[in-house]
Coordinates of N, CA, C and O in Angstrom, one line a residue:
M431 N -9.4 10.1 -11.7 CA -8.3 9.2 -12.2 C -8.9 8.0 -12.9 O -9.8 7.4 -12.5
E432 N -8.3 7.8 -14.1 CA -8.6 6.6 -14.8 C -7.5 5.6 -14.8 O -6.3 6.0 -14.8
F433 N -7.9 4.3 -14.6 CA -6.9 3.3 -14.5 C -6.8 2.5 -15.7 O -7.7 2.3 -16.4
P434 N -5.6 2.0 -16.0 CA -4.4 2.1 -15.2 C -3.7 3.5 -15.4 O -3.9 4.1 -16.4
I435 N -3.0 3.8 -14.3 CA -2.2 5.1 -14.3 C -0.8 4.8 -14.4 O -0.2 3.9 -13.7
K436 N -0.1 5.5 -15.3 CA 1.4 5.3 -15.4 C 1.9 6.8 -15.5 O 1.6 7.5 -16.3
T437 N 2.8 7.1 -14.5 CA 3.3 8.4 -14.4 C 4.7 8.3 -13.8 O 5.1 7.4 -13.1
I438 N 5.5 9.4 -14.0 CA 6.8 9.5 -13.4 C 6.8 10.7 -12.5 O 6.4 11.8 -12.9
A439 N 7.3 10.4 -11.3 CA 7.5 11.5 -10.3 C 8.9 11.8 -10.2 O 9.8 10.9 -10.1
T440 N 9.2 13.1 -10.4 CA 10.7 13.5 -10.4 C 11.1 14.1 -9.1 O 12.2 14.6 -9.0
A441 N 10.2 14.2 -8.1 CA 10.6 14.7 -6.8 C 9.6 14.2 -5.8 O 8.5 13.7 -6.2
E442 N 9.9 14.2 -4.5 CA 9.0 13.7 -3.5 C 7.7 14.5 -3.5 O 6.7 13.9 -3.2
A443 N 7.7 15.8 -3.8 CA 6.5 16.6 -3.9 C 5.5 16.0 -4.9 O 4.3 16.0 -4.7
E444 N 6.1 15.5 -6.0 CA 5.2 14.9 -7.1 C 4.6 13.6 -6.6 O 3.5 13.3 -6.9
T445 N 5.4 12.8 -5.9 CA 4.9 11.6 -5.3 C 3.8 11.9 -4.3 O 2.7 11.2 -4.3
A446 N 4.0 12.9 -3.4 CA 3.0 13.3 -2.5 C 1.7 13.7 -3.2 O 0.6 13.4 -2.7
K447 N 1.8 14.5 -4.2 CA 0.7 15.0 -5.0 C -0.1 13.8 -5.6 O -1.3 13.7 -5.5
L448 N 0.6 12.8 -6.1 CA 0.0 11.6 -6.7 C -0.8 10.8 -5.5 O -1.9 10.4 -5.7
A449 N -0.1 10.7 -4.4 CA -0.7 10.0 -3.2 C -2.0 10.8 -2.8 O -3.0 10.1 -2.5
I450 N -2.0 12.1 -2.8 CA -3.2 12.9 -2.3 C -4.3 12.7 -3.4 O -5.5 12.5 -3.0
Q451 N -4.0 12.7 -4.6 CA -5.0 12.4 -5.7 C -5.6 11.0 -5.5 O -6.8 10.8 -5.6
F452 N -4.7 10.0 -5.2 CA -5.2 8.7 -5.0 C -6.1 8.5 -3.8 O -7.1 7.8 -3.8
A453 N -5.7 9.3 -2.8 CA -6.6 9.2 -1.5 C -8.0 9.7 -1.8 O -8.9 9.2 -1.1
K454 N -8.2 10.6 -2.8 CA -9.5 11.1 -3.1 C -10.4 10.0 -3.7 O -11.6 10.2 -3.7
I455 N -9.8 9.0 -4.3 CA -10.7 8.0 -5.0 C -10.9 6.7 -4.2 O -11.8 6.0 -4.5
I456 N -10.0 6.4 -3.2 CA -10.2 5.2 -2.5 C -11.2 5.4 -1.4 O -11.5 6.5 -1.0
K457 N -11.7 4.3 -0.9 CA -12.8 4.3 0.1 C -12.7 3.2 1.1 O -11.9 2.2 0.8
P458 N -13.4 3.3 2.2 CA -13.4 2.2 3.2 C -13.6 0.8 2.5 O -14.5 0.7 1.6
G459 N -12.9 -0.2 2.9 CA -13.0 -1.5 2.4 C -12.0 -1.8 1.3 O -11.8 -2.9 0.9
D460 N -11.3 -0.7 0.8 CA -10.3 -0.9 -0.3 C -9.0 -1.5 0.3 O -8.6 -1.2 1.4
V461 N -8.4 -2.3 -0.6 CA -7.1 -2.9 -0.3 C -6.2 -2.4 -1.4 O -6.5 -2.5 -2.6
I462 N -5.0 -2.0 -1.0 CA -4.0 -1.4 -1.9 C -2.7 -2.2 -1.6 O -2.1 -2.1 -0.6
S463 N -2.3 -2.9 -2.7 CA -1.0 -3.6 -2.6 C 0.1 -2.7 -3.2 O -0.1 -2.0 -4.2
L464 N 1.3 -2.7 -2.6 CA 2.4 -1.9 -3.1 C 3.6 -2.8 -3.4 O 4.0 -3.7 -2.6
V465 N 4.2 -2.6 -4.6 CA 5.3 -3.5 -5.0 C 6.4 -2.5 -5.5 O 6.2 -1.6 -6.2
G466 N 7.6 -2.8 -5.0 CA 8.8 -2.0 -5.4 C 9.9 -2.4 -4.5 O 9.8 -2.9 -3.4
D467 N 11.1 -2.2 -5.1 CA 12.3 -2.5 -4.3 C 12.5 -1.6 -3.1 O 11.8 -0.6 -2.9
L468 N 13.5 -2.0 -2.2 CA 13.8 -1.2 -1.1 C 14.1 0.2 -1.5 O 14.8 0.4 -2.5
G469 N 13.6 1.2 -0.8 CA 13.9 2.6 -1.1 C 13.2 3.2 -2.2 O 13.5 4.4 -2.6
T470 N 12.2 2.6 -2.8 CA 11.4 3.2 -3.9 C 10.3 4.2 -3.4 O 9.9 5.0 -4.2
G471 N 10.0 4.1 -2.2 CA 9.0 5.1 -1.6 C 7.6 4.5 -1.3 O 6.7 5.3 -1.2
K472 N 7.6 3.2 -1.1 CA 6.3 2.6 -0.7 C 5.7 3.2 0.6 O 4.5 3.6 0.6
T473 N 6.5 3.3 1.6 CA 6.0 3.9 2.9 C 5.7 5.3 2.7 O 4.7 5.9 3.3
F474 N 6.5 6.1 2.0 CA 6.3 7.5 1.7 C 4.9 7.7 1.1 O 4.2 8.6 1.4
F475 N 4.6 6.9 0.1 CA 3.3 6.9 -0.6 C 2.2 6.7 0.4 O 1.2 7.5 0.5
V476 N 2.3 5.6 1.2 CA 1.3 5.3 2.2 C 1.1 6.5 3.2 O 0.0 6.9 3.5
K477 N 2.2 7.0 3.7 CA 2.2 8.1 4.6 C 1.4 9.3 4.1 O 0.6 9.9 4.8
N478 N 1.6 9.6 2.8 CA 0.9 10.8 2.2 C -0.5 10.5 1.9 O -1.4 11.4 2.1
V479 N -0.9 9.3 1.6 CA -2.3 8.9 1.5 C -3.0 9.0 2.8 O -4.0 9.6 3.0
A480 N -2.3 8.4 3.8 CA -2.9 8.3 5.2 C -3.1 9.7 5.8 O -4.0 9.9 6.6
S481 N -2.2 10.6 5.5 CA -2.3 12.0 6.0 C -3.6 12.7 5.5 O -4.1 13.5 6.2
E482 N -4.1 12.2 4.4 CA -5.3 12.8 3.9 C -6.5 12.4 4.8 O -7.6 13.0 4.7
F483 N -6.3 11.3 5.6 CA -7.3 10.8 6.5 C -7.0 11.2 7.9 O -7.5 10.6 8.9
E484 N -6.1 12.2 8.0 CA -5.6 12.7 9.3 C -5.0 11.6 10.2 O -5.0 11.7 11.5
C485 N -4.3 10.7 9.6 CA -3.5 9.7 10.3 C -2.1 10.3 10.5 O -1.5 10.8 9.6
I486 N -1.6 10.2 11.8 CA -0.3 10.7 12.0 C 0.6 9.6 12.5 O 0.2 8.5 12.8
D487 N 1.9 9.9 12.5 CA 2.9 8.9 12.9 C 2.9 7.7 12.1 O 3.1 6.6 12.6
V488 N 2.7 7.8 10.8 CA 2.8 6.7 9.9 C 4.2 6.3 9.6 O 5.0 7.2 9.2
N489 N 4.5 5.1 9.8 CA 5.9 4.6 9.6 C 5.9 3.2 9.1 O 4.8 2.5 9.1
S490 N 7.0 2.7 8.7 CA 7.1 1.3 8.1 C 6.8 0.3 9.2 O 7.4 0.3 10.3
P491 N 5.9 -0.6 8.9 CA 5.6 -1.7 9.8 C 6.4 -2.9 9.6 O 6.0 -4.1 10.0
T492 N 7.7 -2.8 9.1 CA 8.5 -3.9 8.8 C 8.7 -4.8 10.0 O 8.6 -6.0 9.8
F493 N 8.9 -4.3 11.2 CA 9.2 -5.2 12.4 C 7.9 -5.6 13.1 O 7.8 -6.6 13.6
A494 N 6.9 -4.7 13.0 CA 5.6 -5.0 13.7 C 4.7 -5.8 12.8 O 3.7 -6.4 13.2
I495 N 5.0 -5.9 11.5 CA 4.2 -6.5 10.5 C 2.9 -5.7 10.1 O 2.6 -5.6 8.9
V496 N 2.2 -5.2 11.1 CA 1.0 -4.4 10.8 C 1.0 -3.2 11.8 O 1.2 -3.4 13.0
N497 N 0.7 -2.1 11.2 CA 0.3 -0.9 12.1 C -1.1 -0.5 11.7 O -1.5 -0.6 10.6
V498 N -1.8 0.0 12.7 CA -3.2 0.5 12.5 C -3.2 2.0 12.9 O -2.8 2.3 14.0
Y499 N -3.6 2.8 12.0 CA -3.7 4.3 12.3 C -5.2 4.7 12.3 O -6.0 4.2 11.5
S500 N -5.5 5.6 13.2 CA -6.8 6.1 13.3 C -6.8 7.6 13.0 O -5.9 8.4 13.4
G501 N -7.7 8.0 12.2 CA -7.9 9.4 11.8 C -9.4 9.5 11.5 O -10.3 9.0 12.2
T502 N -9.7 10.2 10.4 CA -11.1 10.3 10.0 C -11.5 8.9 9.4 O -12.7 8.7 9.2
L503 N -10.5 8.1 9.2 CA -10.7 6.7 8.7 C -9.6 5.9 9.2 O -8.5 6.3 9.5
K504 N -9.9 4.6 9.5 CA -8.9 3.7 10.0 C -8.1 3.2 8.8 O -8.7 2.8 7.8
V505 N -6.8 3.1 9.0 CA -5.9 2.7 8.0 C -5.0 1.5 8.5 O -4.4 1.7 9.6
N506 N -5.1 0.4 7.9 CA -4.2 -0.8 8.2 C -3.0 -0.8 7.3 O -3.2 -0.6 6.1
H507 N -1.9 -1.0 7.8 CA -0.6 -0.9 7.0 C 0.2 -2.1 7.3 O 0.9 -2.2 8.3
F508 N 0.2 -3.0 6.3 CA 1.0 -4.3 6.4 C 2.3 -4.1 5.7 O 2.5 -3.4 4.7
D509 N 3.3 -4.9 6.2 CA 4.6 -5.1 5.4 C 4.9 -6.6 5.5 O 5.1 -7.2 6.5
F510 N 4.9 -7.2 4.3 CA 5.2 -8.6 4.2 C 6.6 -9.0 4.2 O 7.0 -10.2 4.1
Y511 N 7.5 -8.0 4.2 CA 8.9 -8.2 4.0 C 9.6 -9.3 4.9 O 10.4 -10.1 4.5
R512 N 9.2 -9.3 6.2 CA 9.8 -10.2 7.1 C 9.0 -11.5 7.4 O 9.3 -12.3 8.2
I513 N 7.9 -11.6 6.7 CA 7.0 -12.8 6.8 C 7.8 -14.0 6.2 O 8.2 -14.0 5.1
K514 N 7.9 -15.1 7.0 CA 8.6 -16.3 6.5 C 7.6 -17.3 6.0 O 8.0 -18.0 5.1
K515 N 6.4 -17.4 6.6 CA 5.4 -18.3 6.1 C 4.0 -17.7 6.1 O 3.7 -16.8 7.0
I516 N 3.2 -18.0 5.2 CA 1.9 -17.4 5.0 C 1.1 -17.6 6.3 O 0.2 -16.8 6.6
E517 N 1.3 -18.7 7.0 CA 0.6 -19.0 8.3 C 0.7 -17.8 9.3 O -0.2 -17.6 10.1
E518 N 1.9 -17.1 9.2 CA 2.1 -15.9 10.1 C 1.0 -14.9 9.9 O 0.5 -14.2 10.8
L519 N 0.6 -14.7 8.6 CA -0.4 -13.7 8.3 C -1.8 -14.2 8.8 O -2.6 -13.4 9.3
Y520 N -2.1 -15.5 8.6 CA -3.3 -16.0 9.2 C -3.4 -15.8 10.7 O -4.4 -15.5 11.3
D521 N -2.3 -16.1 11.4 CA -2.2 -15.9 12.8 C -2.4 -14.5 13.3 O -3.0 -14.3 14.4
L522 N -2.1 -13.5 12.4 CA -2.3 -12.1 12.7 C -3.7 -11.7 12.5 O -4.1 -10.6 12.8
G523 N -4.5 -12.6 11.9 CA -5.9 -12.2 11.5 C -6.0 -11.4 10.2 O -6.9 -10.6 10.1
F524 N -5.0 -11.6 9.3 CA -5.0 -10.9 8.1 C -6.3 -10.8 7.4 O -6.7 -9.7 6.9
E525 N -7.0 -11.9 7.3 CA -8.3 -11.9 6.6 C -9.3 -10.9 7.2 O -10.1 -10.3 6.5
D526 N -9.3 -10.8 8.5 CA -10.2 -9.9 9.2 C -9.9 -8.4 8.8 O -10.8 -7.6 8.6
Y527 N -8.6 -8.1 8.7 CA -8.2 -6.8 8.3 C -8.7 -6.4 6.9 O -9.2 -5.4 6.6
I528 N -8.5 -7.4 5.9 CA -8.8 -7.0 4.5 C -10.3 -7.1 4.3 O -10.8 -6.6 3.3
M529 N -11.0 -7.8 5.2 CA -12.5 -7.8 5.1 C -13.2 -6.7 5.8 O -14.4 -6.5 5.7
D530 N -12.5 -5.9 6.5 CA -13.0 -4.8 7.3 C -13.5 -3.7 6.4 O -12.7 -3.0 5.7
R531 N -14.8 -3.5 6.3 CA -15.4 -2.5 5.3 C -15.3 -1.1 5.9 O -15.8 -0.2 5.2
D532 N -14.7 -0.9 7.1 CA -14.6 0.4 7.7 C -13.2 0.9 7.7 O -12.9 2.0 8.3
S533 N -12.3 0.2 7.0 CA -10.9 0.7 7.0 C -10.3 0.5 5.6 O -10.9 -0.2 4.7
I534 N -9.2 1.1 5.3 CA -8.4 0.9 4.1 C -7.2 0.1 4.5 O -6.6 0.4 5.6
T535 N -6.8 -0.8 3.7 CA -5.6 -1.6 4.0 C -4.6 -1.5 2.9 O -4.8 -1.7 1.8
F536 N -3.4 -1.1 3.4 CA -2.2 -1.1 2.5 C -1.3 -2.3 2.8 O -1.1 -2.6 4.0
I537 N -0.7 -2.8 1.8 CA 0.2 -4.0 1.9 C 1.5 -3.8 1.2 O 1.5 -3.9 -0.1
E538 N 2.6 -3.5 1.9 CA 3.9 -3.3 1.2 C 4.5 -4.7 1.0 O 4.2 -5.6 1.8
W539 N 5.2 -4.9 0.0 CA 5.8 -6.2 -0.4 C 4.8 -7.2 -0.7 O 5.0 -8.4 -0.4
S540 N 3.6 -6.8 -1.2 CA 2.5 -7.7 -1.4 C 2.8 -8.8 -2.4 O 2.2 -9.9 -2.3
D541 N 3.8 -8.6 -3.3 CA 4.1 -9.7 -4.2 C 4.7 -10.9 -3.6 O 4.8 -11.9 -4.2
M542 N 5.2 -10.8 -2.4 CA 5.8 -12.0 -1.7 C 4.7 -13.0 -1.4 O 5.1 -14.2 -1.3
Y543 N 3.5 -12.6 -1.2 CA 2.4 -13.6 -0.9 C 1.2 -13.2 -1.7 O 0.1 -12.9 -1.2
H544 N 1.4 -13.2 -3.0 CA 0.3 -12.7 -4.0 C -1.0 -13.5 -3.8 O -2.1 -13.0 -4.0
D545 N -0.8 -14.8 -3.5 CA -2.0 -15.7 -3.5 C -3.0 -15.3 -2.4 O -4.2 -15.7 -2.5
I546 N -2.6 -14.6 -1.4 CA -3.5 -14.2 -0.3 C -4.2 -12.9 -0.5 O -5.1 -12.6 0.2
L547 N -3.9 -12.2 -1.5 CA -4.5 -10.9 -1.8 C -5.9 -11.1 -2.4 O -6.1 -12.0 -3.1
P548 N -6.7 -10.1 -2.0 CA -8.1 -10.2 -2.6 C -8.0 -9.9 -4.1 O -7.2 -9.1 -4.6
T549 N -8.9 -10.5 -4.9 CA -8.9 -10.2 -6.3 C -9.3 -8.8 -6.7 O -8.9 -8.2 -7.7
S550 N -10.1 -8.2 -5.8 CA -10.5 -6.8 -6.0 C -9.6 -5.9 -5.1 O -9.6 -6.0 -3.9
R551 N -8.7 -5.2 -5.8 CA -7.8 -4.4 -5.1 C -7.1 -3.4 -6.1 O -7.3 -3.5 -7.3
Y552 N -6.4 -2.4 -5.5 CA -5.5 -1.6 -6.3 C -4.1 -2.1 -6.1 O -3.8 -2.6 -5.0
E553 N -3.3 -2.0 -7.2 CA -1.9 -2.3 -7.0 C -1.1 -1.1 -7.5 O -1.3 -0.6 -8.6
V554 N -0.2 -0.7 -6.6 CA 0.7 0.4 -6.9 C 2.1 -0.2 -7.1 O 2.7 -0.7 -6.1
R555 N 2.6 -0.1 -8.3 CA 4.0 -0.6 -8.6 C 4.9 0.6 -8.7 O 4.6 1.5 -9.5
I556 N 6.0 0.6 -8.0 CA 6.9 1.7 -8.0 C 8.3 1.2 -8.4 O 8.8 0.3 -7.9
K557 N 8.8 1.9 -9.5 CA 10.1 1.5 -10.0 C 11.1 2.6 -9.8 O 10.8 3.8 -10.2
F558 N 12.2 2.3 -9.3 CA 13.3 3.3 -9.1 C 14.0 3.6 -10.5 O 14.4 2.7 -11.2
L559 N 14.0 4.9 -10.8 CA 14.6 5.3 -12.1 C 15.9 6.0 -11.8 O 16.9 5.9 -12.5
S560 N 15.9 6.8 -10.7 CA 17.1 7.6 -10.3 C 16.9 8.0 -8.8 O 15.8 7.8 -8.3
E561 N 17.8 8.7 -8.2 CA 17.7 9.1 -6.8 C 16.4 9.9 -6.6 O 15.8 9.7 -5.5
S562 N 16.0 10.7 -7.5 CA 14.8 11.5 -7.3 C 13.7 11.2 -8.2 O 12.6 11.9 -8.2
K563 N 13.8 10.1 -9.1 CA 12.8 9.8 -10.1 C 12.2 8.4 -9.9 O 13.0 7.5 -9.8
R564 N 10.9 8.3 -9.9 CA 10.2 7.0 -9.7 C 9.1 6.9 -10.8 O 8.4 7.9 -11.1
E565 N 8.9 5.7 -11.2 CA 7.8 5.4 -12.1 C 6.7 4.7 -11.4 O 7.0 3.7 -10.7
F566 N 5.5 5.2 -11.5 CA 4.4 4.7 -10.8 C 3.4 4.1 -11.8 O 3.1 4.7 -12.8
N567 N 3.0 2.9 -11.5 CA 1.9 2.2 -12.3 C 0.9 1.8 -11.3 O 1.2 1.0 -10.3
I568 N -0.3 2.3 -11.4 CA -1.4 2.0 -10.5 C -2.5 1.3 -11.3 O -3.0 1.8 -12.3
I569 N -2.8 0.1 -10.9 CA -3.8 -0.7 -11.6 C -4.9 -1.0 -10.6 O -4.7 -1.3 -9.4
K570 N -6.1 -1.1 -11.2 CA -7.3 -1.5 -10.4 C -7.7 -2.8 -10.9 O -8.0 -3.0 -12.0
F571 N -7.8 -3.8 -9.9 CA -8.3 -5.1 -10.2 C -9.7 -5.3 -9.6 O -9.9 -4.9 -8.5
G572 N -10.6 -5.9 -10.4 CA -11.9 -6.2 -9.9 C -12.8 -5.0 -9.8 O -12.4 -3.9 -10.4
K573 N -13.9 -5.1 -9.1 CA -14.9 -4.1 -9.0 C -15.2 -3.5 -10.3 O -15.3 -2.4 -10.6

């Protein structure tokens, strides 16, 4: 995969295929921010990437703020949607998660607290085009 990537998925199967391809290039220590409106498929994308690392029961961490999945690789899955103050992230030990070189960290709604994100990361932007069509823009920052 060469970055940036811009593609349109016209079905969930195409989104899953993109996620599986993306899983093949990311590695422990990587941080992936996800940006998109409600219902665009951020969690679906994460679920399909995580499945490549044999992580099961992947679901939205909206109420928990962070879920940690174990498989062949540890996956941290944040959701900033309900965070009211950046201090809540520091209280959760956010910096420890993103500095963990043995895990991959996904952050949904990352644009809400852009200043806390590492400069070296992937950003997955998902745009709703229709009920079954999404536009994906994947950008690599740093490294």
